[in-house]
PDB file of C-alpha atoms and ligand atoms in Angstrom:
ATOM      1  CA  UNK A 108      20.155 -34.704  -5.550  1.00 67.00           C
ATOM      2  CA  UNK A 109      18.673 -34.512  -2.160  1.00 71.00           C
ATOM      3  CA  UNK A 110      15.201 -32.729  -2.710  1.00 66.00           C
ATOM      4  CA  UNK A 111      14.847 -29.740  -1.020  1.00 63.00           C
ATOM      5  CA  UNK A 112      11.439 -29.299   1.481  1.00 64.00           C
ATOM      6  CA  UNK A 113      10.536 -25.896   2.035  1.00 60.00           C
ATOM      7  CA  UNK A 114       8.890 -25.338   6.121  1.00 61.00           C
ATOM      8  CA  UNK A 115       7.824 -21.863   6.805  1.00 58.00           C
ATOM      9  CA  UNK A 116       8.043 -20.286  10.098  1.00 57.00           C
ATOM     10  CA  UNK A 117       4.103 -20.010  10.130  1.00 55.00           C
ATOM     11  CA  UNK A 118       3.907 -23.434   9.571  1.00 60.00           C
ATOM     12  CA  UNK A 119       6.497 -24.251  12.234  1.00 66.00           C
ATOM     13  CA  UNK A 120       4.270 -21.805  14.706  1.00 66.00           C
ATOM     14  CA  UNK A 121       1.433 -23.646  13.642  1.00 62.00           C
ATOM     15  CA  UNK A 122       2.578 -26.786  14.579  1.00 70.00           C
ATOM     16  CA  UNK A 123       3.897 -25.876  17.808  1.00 77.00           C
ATOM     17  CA  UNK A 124       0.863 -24.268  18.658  1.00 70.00           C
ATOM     18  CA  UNK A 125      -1.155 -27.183  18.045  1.00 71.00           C
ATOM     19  CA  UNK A 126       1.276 -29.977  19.929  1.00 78.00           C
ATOM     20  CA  UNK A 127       0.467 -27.056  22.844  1.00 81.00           C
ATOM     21  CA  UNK A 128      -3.213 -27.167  22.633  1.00 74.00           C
ATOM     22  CA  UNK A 129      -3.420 -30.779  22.697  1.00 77.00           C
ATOM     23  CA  UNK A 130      -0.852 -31.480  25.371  1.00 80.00           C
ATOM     24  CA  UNK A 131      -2.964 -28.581  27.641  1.00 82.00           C
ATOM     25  CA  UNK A 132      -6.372 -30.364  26.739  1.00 79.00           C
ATOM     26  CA  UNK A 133      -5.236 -33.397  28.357  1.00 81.00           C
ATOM     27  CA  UNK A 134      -3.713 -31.359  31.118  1.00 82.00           C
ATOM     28  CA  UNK A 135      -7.359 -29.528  32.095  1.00 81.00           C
ATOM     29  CA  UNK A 136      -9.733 -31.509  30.321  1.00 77.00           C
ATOM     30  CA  UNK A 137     -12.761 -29.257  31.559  1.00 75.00           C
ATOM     31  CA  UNK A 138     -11.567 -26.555  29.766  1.00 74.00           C
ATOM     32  CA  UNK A 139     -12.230 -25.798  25.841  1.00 69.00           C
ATOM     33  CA  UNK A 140      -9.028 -24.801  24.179  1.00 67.00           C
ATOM     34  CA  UNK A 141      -8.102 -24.084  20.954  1.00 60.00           C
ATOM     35  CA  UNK A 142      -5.689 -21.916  18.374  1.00 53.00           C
ATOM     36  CA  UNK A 143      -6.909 -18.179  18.391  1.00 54.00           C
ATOM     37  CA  UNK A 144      -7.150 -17.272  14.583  1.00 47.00           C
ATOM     38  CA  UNK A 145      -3.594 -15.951  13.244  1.00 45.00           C
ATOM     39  CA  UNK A 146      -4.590 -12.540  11.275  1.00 43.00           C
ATOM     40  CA  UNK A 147      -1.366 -12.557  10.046  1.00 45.00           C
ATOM     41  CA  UNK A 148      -0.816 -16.443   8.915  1.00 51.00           C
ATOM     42  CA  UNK A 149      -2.003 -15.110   5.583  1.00 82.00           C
ATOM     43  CA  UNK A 150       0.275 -13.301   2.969  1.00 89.00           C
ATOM     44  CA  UNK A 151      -0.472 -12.419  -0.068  1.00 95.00           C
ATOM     45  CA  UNK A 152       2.559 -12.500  -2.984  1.00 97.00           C
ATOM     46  CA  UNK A 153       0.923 -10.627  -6.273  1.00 97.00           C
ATOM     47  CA  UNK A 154       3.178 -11.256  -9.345  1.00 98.00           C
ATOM     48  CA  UNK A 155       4.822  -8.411 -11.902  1.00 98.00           C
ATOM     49  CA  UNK A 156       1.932  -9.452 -14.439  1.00 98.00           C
ATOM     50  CA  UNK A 157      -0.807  -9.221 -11.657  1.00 98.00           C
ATOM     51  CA  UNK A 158       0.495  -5.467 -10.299  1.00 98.00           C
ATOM     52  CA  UNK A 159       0.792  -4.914 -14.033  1.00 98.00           C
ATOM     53  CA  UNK A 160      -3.016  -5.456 -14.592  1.00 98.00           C
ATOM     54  CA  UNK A 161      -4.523  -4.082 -11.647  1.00 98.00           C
ATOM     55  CA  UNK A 162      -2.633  -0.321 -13.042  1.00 98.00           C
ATOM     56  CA  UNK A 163      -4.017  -1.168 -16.660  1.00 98.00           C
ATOM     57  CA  UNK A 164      -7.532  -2.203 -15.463  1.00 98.00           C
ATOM     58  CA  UNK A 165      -8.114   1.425 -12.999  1.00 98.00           C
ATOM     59  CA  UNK A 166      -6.226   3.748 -15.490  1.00 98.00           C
ATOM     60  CA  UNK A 167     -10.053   4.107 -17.800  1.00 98.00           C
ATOM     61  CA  UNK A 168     -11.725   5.575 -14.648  1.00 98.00           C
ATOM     62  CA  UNK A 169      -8.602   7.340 -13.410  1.00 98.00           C
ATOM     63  CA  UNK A 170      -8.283   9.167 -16.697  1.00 98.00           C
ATOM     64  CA  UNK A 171     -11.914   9.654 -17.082  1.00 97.00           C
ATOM     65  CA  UNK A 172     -12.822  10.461 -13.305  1.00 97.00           C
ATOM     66  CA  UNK A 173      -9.641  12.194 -12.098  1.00 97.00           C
ATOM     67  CA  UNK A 174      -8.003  13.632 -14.820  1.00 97.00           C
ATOM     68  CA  UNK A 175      -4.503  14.215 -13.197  1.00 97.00           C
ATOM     69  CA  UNK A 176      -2.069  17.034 -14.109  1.00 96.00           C
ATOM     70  CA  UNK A 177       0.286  15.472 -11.620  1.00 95.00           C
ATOM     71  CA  UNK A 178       0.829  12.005 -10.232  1.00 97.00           C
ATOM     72  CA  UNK A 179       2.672  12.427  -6.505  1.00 97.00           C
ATOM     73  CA  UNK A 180       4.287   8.722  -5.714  1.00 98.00           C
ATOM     74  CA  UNK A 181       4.143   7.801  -2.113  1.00 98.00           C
ATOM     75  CA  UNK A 182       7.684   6.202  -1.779  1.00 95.00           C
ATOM     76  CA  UNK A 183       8.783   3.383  -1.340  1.00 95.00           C
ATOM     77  CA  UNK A 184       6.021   1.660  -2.534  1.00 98.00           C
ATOM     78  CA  UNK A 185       4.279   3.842  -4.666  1.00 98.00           C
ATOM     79  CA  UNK A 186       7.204   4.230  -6.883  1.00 98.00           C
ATOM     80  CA  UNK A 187       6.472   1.066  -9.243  1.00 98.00           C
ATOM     81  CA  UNK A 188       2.970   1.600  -9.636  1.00 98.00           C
ATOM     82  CA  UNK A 189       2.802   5.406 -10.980  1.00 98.00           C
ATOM     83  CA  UNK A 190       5.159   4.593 -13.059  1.00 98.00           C
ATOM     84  CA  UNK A 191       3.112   1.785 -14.639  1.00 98.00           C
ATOM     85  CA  UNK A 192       0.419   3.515 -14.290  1.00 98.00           C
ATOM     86  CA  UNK A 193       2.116   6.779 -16.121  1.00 98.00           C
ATOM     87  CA  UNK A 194       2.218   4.593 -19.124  1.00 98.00           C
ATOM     88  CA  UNK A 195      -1.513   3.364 -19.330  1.00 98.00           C
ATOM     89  CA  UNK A 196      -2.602   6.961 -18.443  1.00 98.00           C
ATOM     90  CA  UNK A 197      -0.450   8.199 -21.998  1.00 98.00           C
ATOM     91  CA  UNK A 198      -2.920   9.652 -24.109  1.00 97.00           C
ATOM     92  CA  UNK A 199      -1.615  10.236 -27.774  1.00 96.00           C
ATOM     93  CA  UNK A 200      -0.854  13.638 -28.546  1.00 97.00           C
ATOM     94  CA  UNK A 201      -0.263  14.573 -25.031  1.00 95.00           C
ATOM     95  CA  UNK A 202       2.987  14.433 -22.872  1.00 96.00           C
ATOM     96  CA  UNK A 203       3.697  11.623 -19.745  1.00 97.00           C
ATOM     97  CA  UNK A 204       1.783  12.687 -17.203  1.00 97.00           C
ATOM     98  CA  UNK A 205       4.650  14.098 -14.657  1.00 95.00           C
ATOM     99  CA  UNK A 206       5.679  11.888 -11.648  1.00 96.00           C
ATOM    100  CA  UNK A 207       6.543  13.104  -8.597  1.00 94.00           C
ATOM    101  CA  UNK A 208       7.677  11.511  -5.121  1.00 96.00           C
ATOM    102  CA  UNK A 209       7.220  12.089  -1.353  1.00 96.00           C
ATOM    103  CA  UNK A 210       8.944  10.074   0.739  1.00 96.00           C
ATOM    104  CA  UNK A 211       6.983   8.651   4.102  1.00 95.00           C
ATOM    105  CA  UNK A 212       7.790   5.479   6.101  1.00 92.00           C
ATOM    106  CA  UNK A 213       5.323   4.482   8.852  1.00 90.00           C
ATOM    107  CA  UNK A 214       6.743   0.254   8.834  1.00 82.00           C
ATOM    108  CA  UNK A 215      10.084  -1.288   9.578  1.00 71.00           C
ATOM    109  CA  UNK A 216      11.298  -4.627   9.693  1.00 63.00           C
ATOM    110  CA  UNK A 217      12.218  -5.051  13.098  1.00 58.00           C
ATOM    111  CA  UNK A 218      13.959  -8.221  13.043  1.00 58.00           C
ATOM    112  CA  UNK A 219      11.407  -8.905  16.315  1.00 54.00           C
ATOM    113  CA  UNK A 220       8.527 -11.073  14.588  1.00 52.00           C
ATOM    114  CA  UNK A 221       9.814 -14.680  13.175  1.00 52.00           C
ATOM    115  CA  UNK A 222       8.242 -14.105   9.701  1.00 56.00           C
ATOM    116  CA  UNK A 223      11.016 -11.483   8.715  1.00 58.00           C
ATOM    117  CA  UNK A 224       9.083 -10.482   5.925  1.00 66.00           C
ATOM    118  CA  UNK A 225       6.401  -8.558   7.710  1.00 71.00           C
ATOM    119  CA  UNK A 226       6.963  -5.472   9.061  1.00 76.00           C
ATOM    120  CA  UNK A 227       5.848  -3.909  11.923  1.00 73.00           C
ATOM    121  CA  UNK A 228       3.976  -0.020  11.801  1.00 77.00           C
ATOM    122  CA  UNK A 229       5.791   2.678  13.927  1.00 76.00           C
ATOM    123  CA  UNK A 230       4.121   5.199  15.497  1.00 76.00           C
ATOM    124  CA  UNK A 231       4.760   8.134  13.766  1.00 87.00           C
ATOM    125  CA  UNK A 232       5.179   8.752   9.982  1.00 92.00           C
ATOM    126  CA  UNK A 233       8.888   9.504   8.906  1.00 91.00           C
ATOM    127  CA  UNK A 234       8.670  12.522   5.949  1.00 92.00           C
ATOM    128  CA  UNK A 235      12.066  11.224   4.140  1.00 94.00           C
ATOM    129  CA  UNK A 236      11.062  13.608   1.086  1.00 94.00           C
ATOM    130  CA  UNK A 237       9.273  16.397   0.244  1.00 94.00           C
ATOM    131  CA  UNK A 238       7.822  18.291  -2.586  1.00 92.00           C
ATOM    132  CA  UNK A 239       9.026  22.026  -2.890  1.00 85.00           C
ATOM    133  CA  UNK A 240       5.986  23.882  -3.448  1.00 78.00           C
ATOM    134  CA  UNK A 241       6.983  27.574  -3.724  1.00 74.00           C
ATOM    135  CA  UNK A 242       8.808  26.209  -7.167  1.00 77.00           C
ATOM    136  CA  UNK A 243       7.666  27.725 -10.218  1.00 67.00           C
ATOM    137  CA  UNK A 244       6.404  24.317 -11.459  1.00 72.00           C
ATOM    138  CA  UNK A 245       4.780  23.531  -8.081  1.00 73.00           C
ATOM    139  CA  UNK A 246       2.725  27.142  -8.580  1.00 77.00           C
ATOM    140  CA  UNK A 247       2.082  25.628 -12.205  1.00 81.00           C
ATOM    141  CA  UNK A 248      -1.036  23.143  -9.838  1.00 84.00           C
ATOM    142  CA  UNK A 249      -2.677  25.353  -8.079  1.00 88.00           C
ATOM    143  CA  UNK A 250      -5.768  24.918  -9.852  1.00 91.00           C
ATOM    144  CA  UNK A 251      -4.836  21.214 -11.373  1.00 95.00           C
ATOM    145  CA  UNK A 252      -5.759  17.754 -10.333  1.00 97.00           C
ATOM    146  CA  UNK A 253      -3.167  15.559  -8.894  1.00 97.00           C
ATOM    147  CA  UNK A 254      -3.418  11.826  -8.521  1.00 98.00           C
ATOM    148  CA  UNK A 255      -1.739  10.672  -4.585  1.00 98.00           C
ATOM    149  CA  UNK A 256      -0.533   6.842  -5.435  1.00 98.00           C
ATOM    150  CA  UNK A 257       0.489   3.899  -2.761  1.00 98.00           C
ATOM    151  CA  UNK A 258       0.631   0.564  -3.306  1.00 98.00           C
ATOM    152  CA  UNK A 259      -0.983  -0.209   0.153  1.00 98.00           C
ATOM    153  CA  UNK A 260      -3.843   1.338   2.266  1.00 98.00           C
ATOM    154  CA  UNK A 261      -3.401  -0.612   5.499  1.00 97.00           C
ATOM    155  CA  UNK A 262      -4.282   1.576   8.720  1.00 96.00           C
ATOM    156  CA  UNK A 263      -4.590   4.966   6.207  1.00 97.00           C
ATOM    157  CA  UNK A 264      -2.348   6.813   8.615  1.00 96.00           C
ATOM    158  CA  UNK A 265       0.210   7.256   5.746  1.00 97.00           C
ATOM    159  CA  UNK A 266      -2.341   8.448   3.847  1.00 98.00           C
ATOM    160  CA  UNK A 267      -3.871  10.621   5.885  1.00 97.00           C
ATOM    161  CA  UNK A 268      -0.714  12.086   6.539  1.00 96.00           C
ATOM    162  CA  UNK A 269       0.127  12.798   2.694  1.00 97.00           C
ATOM    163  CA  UNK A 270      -3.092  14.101   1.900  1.00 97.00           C
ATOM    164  CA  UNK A 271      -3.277  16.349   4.904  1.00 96.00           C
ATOM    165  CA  UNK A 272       0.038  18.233   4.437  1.00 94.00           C
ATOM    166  CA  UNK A 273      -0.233  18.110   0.886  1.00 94.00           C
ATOM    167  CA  UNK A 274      -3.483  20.046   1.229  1.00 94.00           C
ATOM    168  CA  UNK A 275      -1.825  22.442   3.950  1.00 92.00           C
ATOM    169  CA  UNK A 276       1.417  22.862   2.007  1.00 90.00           C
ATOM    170  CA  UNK A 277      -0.765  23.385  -1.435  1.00 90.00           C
ATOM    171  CA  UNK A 278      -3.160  25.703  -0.110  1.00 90.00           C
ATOM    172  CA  UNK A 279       0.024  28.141   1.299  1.00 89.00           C
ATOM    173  CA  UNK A 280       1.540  27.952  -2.115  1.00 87.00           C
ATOM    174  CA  UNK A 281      -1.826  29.357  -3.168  1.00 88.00           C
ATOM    175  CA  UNK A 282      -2.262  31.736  -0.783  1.00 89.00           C
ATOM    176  CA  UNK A 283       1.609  33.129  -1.566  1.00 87.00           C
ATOM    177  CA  UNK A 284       0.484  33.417  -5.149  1.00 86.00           C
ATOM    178  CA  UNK A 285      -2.210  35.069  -4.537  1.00 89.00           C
ATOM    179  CA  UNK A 286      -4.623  32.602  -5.375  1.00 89.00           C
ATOM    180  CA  UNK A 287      -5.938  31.225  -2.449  1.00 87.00           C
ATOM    181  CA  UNK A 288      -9.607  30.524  -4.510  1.00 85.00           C
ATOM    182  CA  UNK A 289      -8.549  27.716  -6.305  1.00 89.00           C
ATOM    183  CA  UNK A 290      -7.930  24.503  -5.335  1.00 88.00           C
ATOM    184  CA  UNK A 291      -6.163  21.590  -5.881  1.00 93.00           C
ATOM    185  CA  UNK A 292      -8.211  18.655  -6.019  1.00 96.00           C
ATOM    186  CA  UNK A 293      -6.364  15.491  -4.306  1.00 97.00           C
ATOM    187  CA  UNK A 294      -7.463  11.693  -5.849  1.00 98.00           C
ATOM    188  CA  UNK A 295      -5.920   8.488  -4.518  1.00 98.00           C
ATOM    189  CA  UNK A 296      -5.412   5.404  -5.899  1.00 98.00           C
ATOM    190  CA  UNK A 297      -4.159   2.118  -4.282  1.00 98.00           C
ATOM    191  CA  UNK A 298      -3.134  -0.645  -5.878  1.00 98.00           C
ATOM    192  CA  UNK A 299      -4.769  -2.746  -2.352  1.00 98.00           C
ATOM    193  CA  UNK A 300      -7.245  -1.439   0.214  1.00 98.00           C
ATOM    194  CA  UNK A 301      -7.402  -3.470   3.036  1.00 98.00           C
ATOM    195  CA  UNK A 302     -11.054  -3.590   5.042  1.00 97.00           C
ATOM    196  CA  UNK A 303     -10.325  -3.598   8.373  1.00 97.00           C
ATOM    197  CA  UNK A 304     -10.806  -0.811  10.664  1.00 97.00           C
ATOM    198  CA  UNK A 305      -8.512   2.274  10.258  1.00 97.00           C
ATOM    199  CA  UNK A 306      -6.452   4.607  11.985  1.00 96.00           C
ATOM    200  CA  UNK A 307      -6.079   7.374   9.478  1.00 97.00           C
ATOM    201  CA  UNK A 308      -9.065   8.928   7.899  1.00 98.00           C
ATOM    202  CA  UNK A 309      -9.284  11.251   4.558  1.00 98.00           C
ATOM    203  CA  UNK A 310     -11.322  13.787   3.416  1.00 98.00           C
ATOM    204  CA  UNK A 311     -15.034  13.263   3.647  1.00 97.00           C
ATOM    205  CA  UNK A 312     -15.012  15.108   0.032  1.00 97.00           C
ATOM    206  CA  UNK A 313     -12.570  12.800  -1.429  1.00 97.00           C
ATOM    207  CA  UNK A 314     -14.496   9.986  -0.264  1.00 97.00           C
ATOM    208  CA  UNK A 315     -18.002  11.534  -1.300  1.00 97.00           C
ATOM    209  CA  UNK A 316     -17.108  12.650  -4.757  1.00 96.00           C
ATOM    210  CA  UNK A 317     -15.362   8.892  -5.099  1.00 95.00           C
ATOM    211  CA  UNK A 318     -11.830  10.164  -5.549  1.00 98.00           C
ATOM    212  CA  UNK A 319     -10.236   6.912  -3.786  1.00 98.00           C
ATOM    213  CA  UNK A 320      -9.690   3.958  -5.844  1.00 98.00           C
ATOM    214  CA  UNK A 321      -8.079   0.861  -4.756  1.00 98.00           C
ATOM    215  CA  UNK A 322      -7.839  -1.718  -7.518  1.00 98.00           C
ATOM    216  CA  UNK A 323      -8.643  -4.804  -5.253  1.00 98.00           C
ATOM    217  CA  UNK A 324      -9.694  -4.624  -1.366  1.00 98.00           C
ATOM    218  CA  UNK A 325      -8.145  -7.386   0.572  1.00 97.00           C
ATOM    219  CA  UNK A 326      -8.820  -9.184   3.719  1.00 96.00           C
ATOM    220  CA  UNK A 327      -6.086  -7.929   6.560  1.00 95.00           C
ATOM    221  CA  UNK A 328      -3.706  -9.505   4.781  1.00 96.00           C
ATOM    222  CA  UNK A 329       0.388  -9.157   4.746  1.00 96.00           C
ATOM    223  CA  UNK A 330       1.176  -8.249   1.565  1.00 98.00           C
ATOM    224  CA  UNK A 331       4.656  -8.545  -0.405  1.00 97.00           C
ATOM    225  CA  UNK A 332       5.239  -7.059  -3.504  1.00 98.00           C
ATOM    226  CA  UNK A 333       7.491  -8.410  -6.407  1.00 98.00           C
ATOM    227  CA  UNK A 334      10.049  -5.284  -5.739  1.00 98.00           C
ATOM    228  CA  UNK A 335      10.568  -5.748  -2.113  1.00 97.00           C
ATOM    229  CA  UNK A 336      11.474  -9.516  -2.831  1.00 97.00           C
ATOM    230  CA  UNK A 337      15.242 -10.403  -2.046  1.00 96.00           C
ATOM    231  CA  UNK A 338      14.280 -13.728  -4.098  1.00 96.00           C
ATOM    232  CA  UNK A 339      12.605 -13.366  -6.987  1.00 97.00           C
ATOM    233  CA  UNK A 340      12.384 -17.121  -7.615  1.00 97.00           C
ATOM    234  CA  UNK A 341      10.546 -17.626  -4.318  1.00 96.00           C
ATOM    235  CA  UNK A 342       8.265 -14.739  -4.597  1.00 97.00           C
ATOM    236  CA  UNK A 343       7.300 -15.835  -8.330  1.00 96.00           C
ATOM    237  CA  UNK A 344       6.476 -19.622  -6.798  1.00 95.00           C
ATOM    238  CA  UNK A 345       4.747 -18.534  -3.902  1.00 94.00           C
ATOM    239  CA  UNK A 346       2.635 -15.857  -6.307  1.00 95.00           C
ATOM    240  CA  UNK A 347       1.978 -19.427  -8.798  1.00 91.00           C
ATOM    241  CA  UNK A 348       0.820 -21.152  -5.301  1.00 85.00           C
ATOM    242  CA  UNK A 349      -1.722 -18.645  -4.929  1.00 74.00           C
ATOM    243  CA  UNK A 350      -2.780 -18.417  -8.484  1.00 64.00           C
ATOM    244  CA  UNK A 351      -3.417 -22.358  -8.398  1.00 54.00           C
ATOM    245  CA  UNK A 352      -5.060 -22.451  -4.813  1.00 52.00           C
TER     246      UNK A 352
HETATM  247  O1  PRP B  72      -1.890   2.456   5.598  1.00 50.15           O
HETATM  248  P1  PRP B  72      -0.649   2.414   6.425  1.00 50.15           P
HETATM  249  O2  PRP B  72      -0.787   1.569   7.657  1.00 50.15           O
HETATM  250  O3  PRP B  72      -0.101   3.776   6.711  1.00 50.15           O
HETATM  251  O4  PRP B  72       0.444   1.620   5.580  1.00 50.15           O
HETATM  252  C1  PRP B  72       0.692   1.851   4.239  1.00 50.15           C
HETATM  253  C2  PRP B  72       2.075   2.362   4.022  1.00 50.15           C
HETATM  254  O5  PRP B  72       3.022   1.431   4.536  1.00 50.15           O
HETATM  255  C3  PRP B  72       4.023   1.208   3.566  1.00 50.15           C
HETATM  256  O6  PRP B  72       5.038   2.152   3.671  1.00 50.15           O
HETATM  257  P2  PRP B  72       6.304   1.985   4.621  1.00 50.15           P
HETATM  258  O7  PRP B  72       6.141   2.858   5.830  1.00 50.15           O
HETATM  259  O8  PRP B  72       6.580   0.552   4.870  1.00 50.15           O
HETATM  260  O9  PRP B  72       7.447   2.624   3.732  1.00 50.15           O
HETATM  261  P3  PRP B  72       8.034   2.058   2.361  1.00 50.15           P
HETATM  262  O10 PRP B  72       6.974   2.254   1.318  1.00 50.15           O
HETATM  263  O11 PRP B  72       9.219   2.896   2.121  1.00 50.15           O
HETATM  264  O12 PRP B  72       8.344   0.616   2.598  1.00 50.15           O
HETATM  265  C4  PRP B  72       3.309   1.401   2.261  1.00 50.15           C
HETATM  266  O13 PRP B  72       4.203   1.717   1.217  1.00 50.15           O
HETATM  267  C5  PRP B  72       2.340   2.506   2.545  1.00 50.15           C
HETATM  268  O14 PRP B  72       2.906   3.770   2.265  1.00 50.15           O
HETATM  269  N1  GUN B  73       4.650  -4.539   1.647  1.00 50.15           N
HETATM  270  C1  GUN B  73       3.686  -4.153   2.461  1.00 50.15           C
HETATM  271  N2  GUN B  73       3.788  -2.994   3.112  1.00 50.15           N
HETATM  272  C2  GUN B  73       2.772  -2.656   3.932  1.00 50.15           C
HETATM  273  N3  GUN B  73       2.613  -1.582   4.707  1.00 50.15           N
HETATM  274  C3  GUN B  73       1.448  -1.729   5.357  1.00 50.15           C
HETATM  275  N4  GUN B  73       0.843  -2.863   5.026  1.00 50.15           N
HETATM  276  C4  GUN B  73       1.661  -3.461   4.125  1.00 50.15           C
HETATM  277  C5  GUN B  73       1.577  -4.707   3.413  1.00 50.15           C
HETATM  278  O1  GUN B  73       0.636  -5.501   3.521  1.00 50.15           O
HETATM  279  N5  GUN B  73       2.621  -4.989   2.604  1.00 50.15           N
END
């Protein structure tokens, strides 16, 4: 059998870049040129087990800092993760913590870049769902803590877009009820943070009181997740790459 040799795009790019650089050095030899840094060479490709862990390891502090009534799932990606997390957060005695899920797309694969896998952010967040607050059980958290979960804080403007209108839409509820006093207090947790500079902000409260967790901050990374892969087999030896680097 005819072994099969796997070439990535970036690696292609590389390449070409390179052959570029050194044909234009000999072209203008007075000049110092060289490969700008590629931000977005690097991906990252955690593995089932690895998500898995980084739920387990934050659910102590989420249970013993945030408390959450509620857990709202940021979807797509947040799907997989609160419901993980649901399971860690179980206390005996006590029923699953409720899930439920907005629905907000800022990225789409545009087909445009040559590493299909990375997507590229819109310019306006997409609401796809929505929570329907004047419900009875909606009513039931005025008052409560709820727990905002994405797998991803990249530029925060999805975030800051959740927790915003949650806190408009929440506080309206309240005020229909008649209970415009009380609060609902809004925690987030990320399964990634990346530190680079962001577009979105959140509440200077949720940030003083420490109600944002993110498992594991990342360089500005591209990040694919074991439930977006289309090959499974490829993610899981591209995740064992990484694990032995
Ligand atoms: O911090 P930001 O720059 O806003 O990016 C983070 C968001 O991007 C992704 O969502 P996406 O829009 O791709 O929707 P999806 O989850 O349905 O794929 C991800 O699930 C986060 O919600
Ligand atoms: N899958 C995925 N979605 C994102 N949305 C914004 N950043 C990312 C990322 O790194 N990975």
């Amino acid at each position: 059998m005819v072994p099969k040799v796997y070439v990535t795009y970036n690696q292609v790019r590389q390449t070409l870049a390179r052959d570029l650089v050194t044909s234009l050095a000999l072209s203008y030899p007075s000049y110092h040129l060289t490969t700008a840094p590629d931000t977005r060479r690097n991906t990252d490709h955690p593995s089932p087990p690895q998500v898995h862990k980084l739920c387990q390891e934050a659910a102590p502090r989420i249970l013993a800092d945030f408390a959450p009534n509620l857990i709202i799932a940021i979807g797509g990606g947040g799907y997989v993760p609160a419901r993980i997390l649901r399971s860690f957060l179980k206390q005996p005695g006590s029923p699953n913590i409720p899930i439920q899920a907005i629905g907000l797309s800022l990225y789409e694969s545009l087909g445009t870049t040559e590493d299909a896998q990375i997507e590229e952010p819109g310019t306006k967040v997409t609401r796809t769902q929505w929570l329907d607050l004047r419900s009875l059980e909606m009513a039931n958290l005025i008052g409560k803590n709820v727990l905002i979960v994405d797998e991803v804080d990249d530029t925060r403007t999805t975030l800051e877009y959740a927790v915003k209108e949650l806190e408009k839409d929440v506080a309206e509820a309240a005020e229909q009820a008649g209970r415009s006093g009380e609060v609902v207090r809004f925690s987030v947790f990320v399964l990634h943070n990346k530190d680079k500079e962001k577009k979105g902000s959140l509440p200077k409260s949720m940030m003083e009181e420490r109600r944002y967790l993110a498992a594991r901050t990342t360089g500005d990374v591209w990040i694919n997740y074991p439930w977006e892969a289309t090959d499974i087999d490829e993610h899981d030896k591209m995740s064992g790459q990484q694990t032995k680097e």
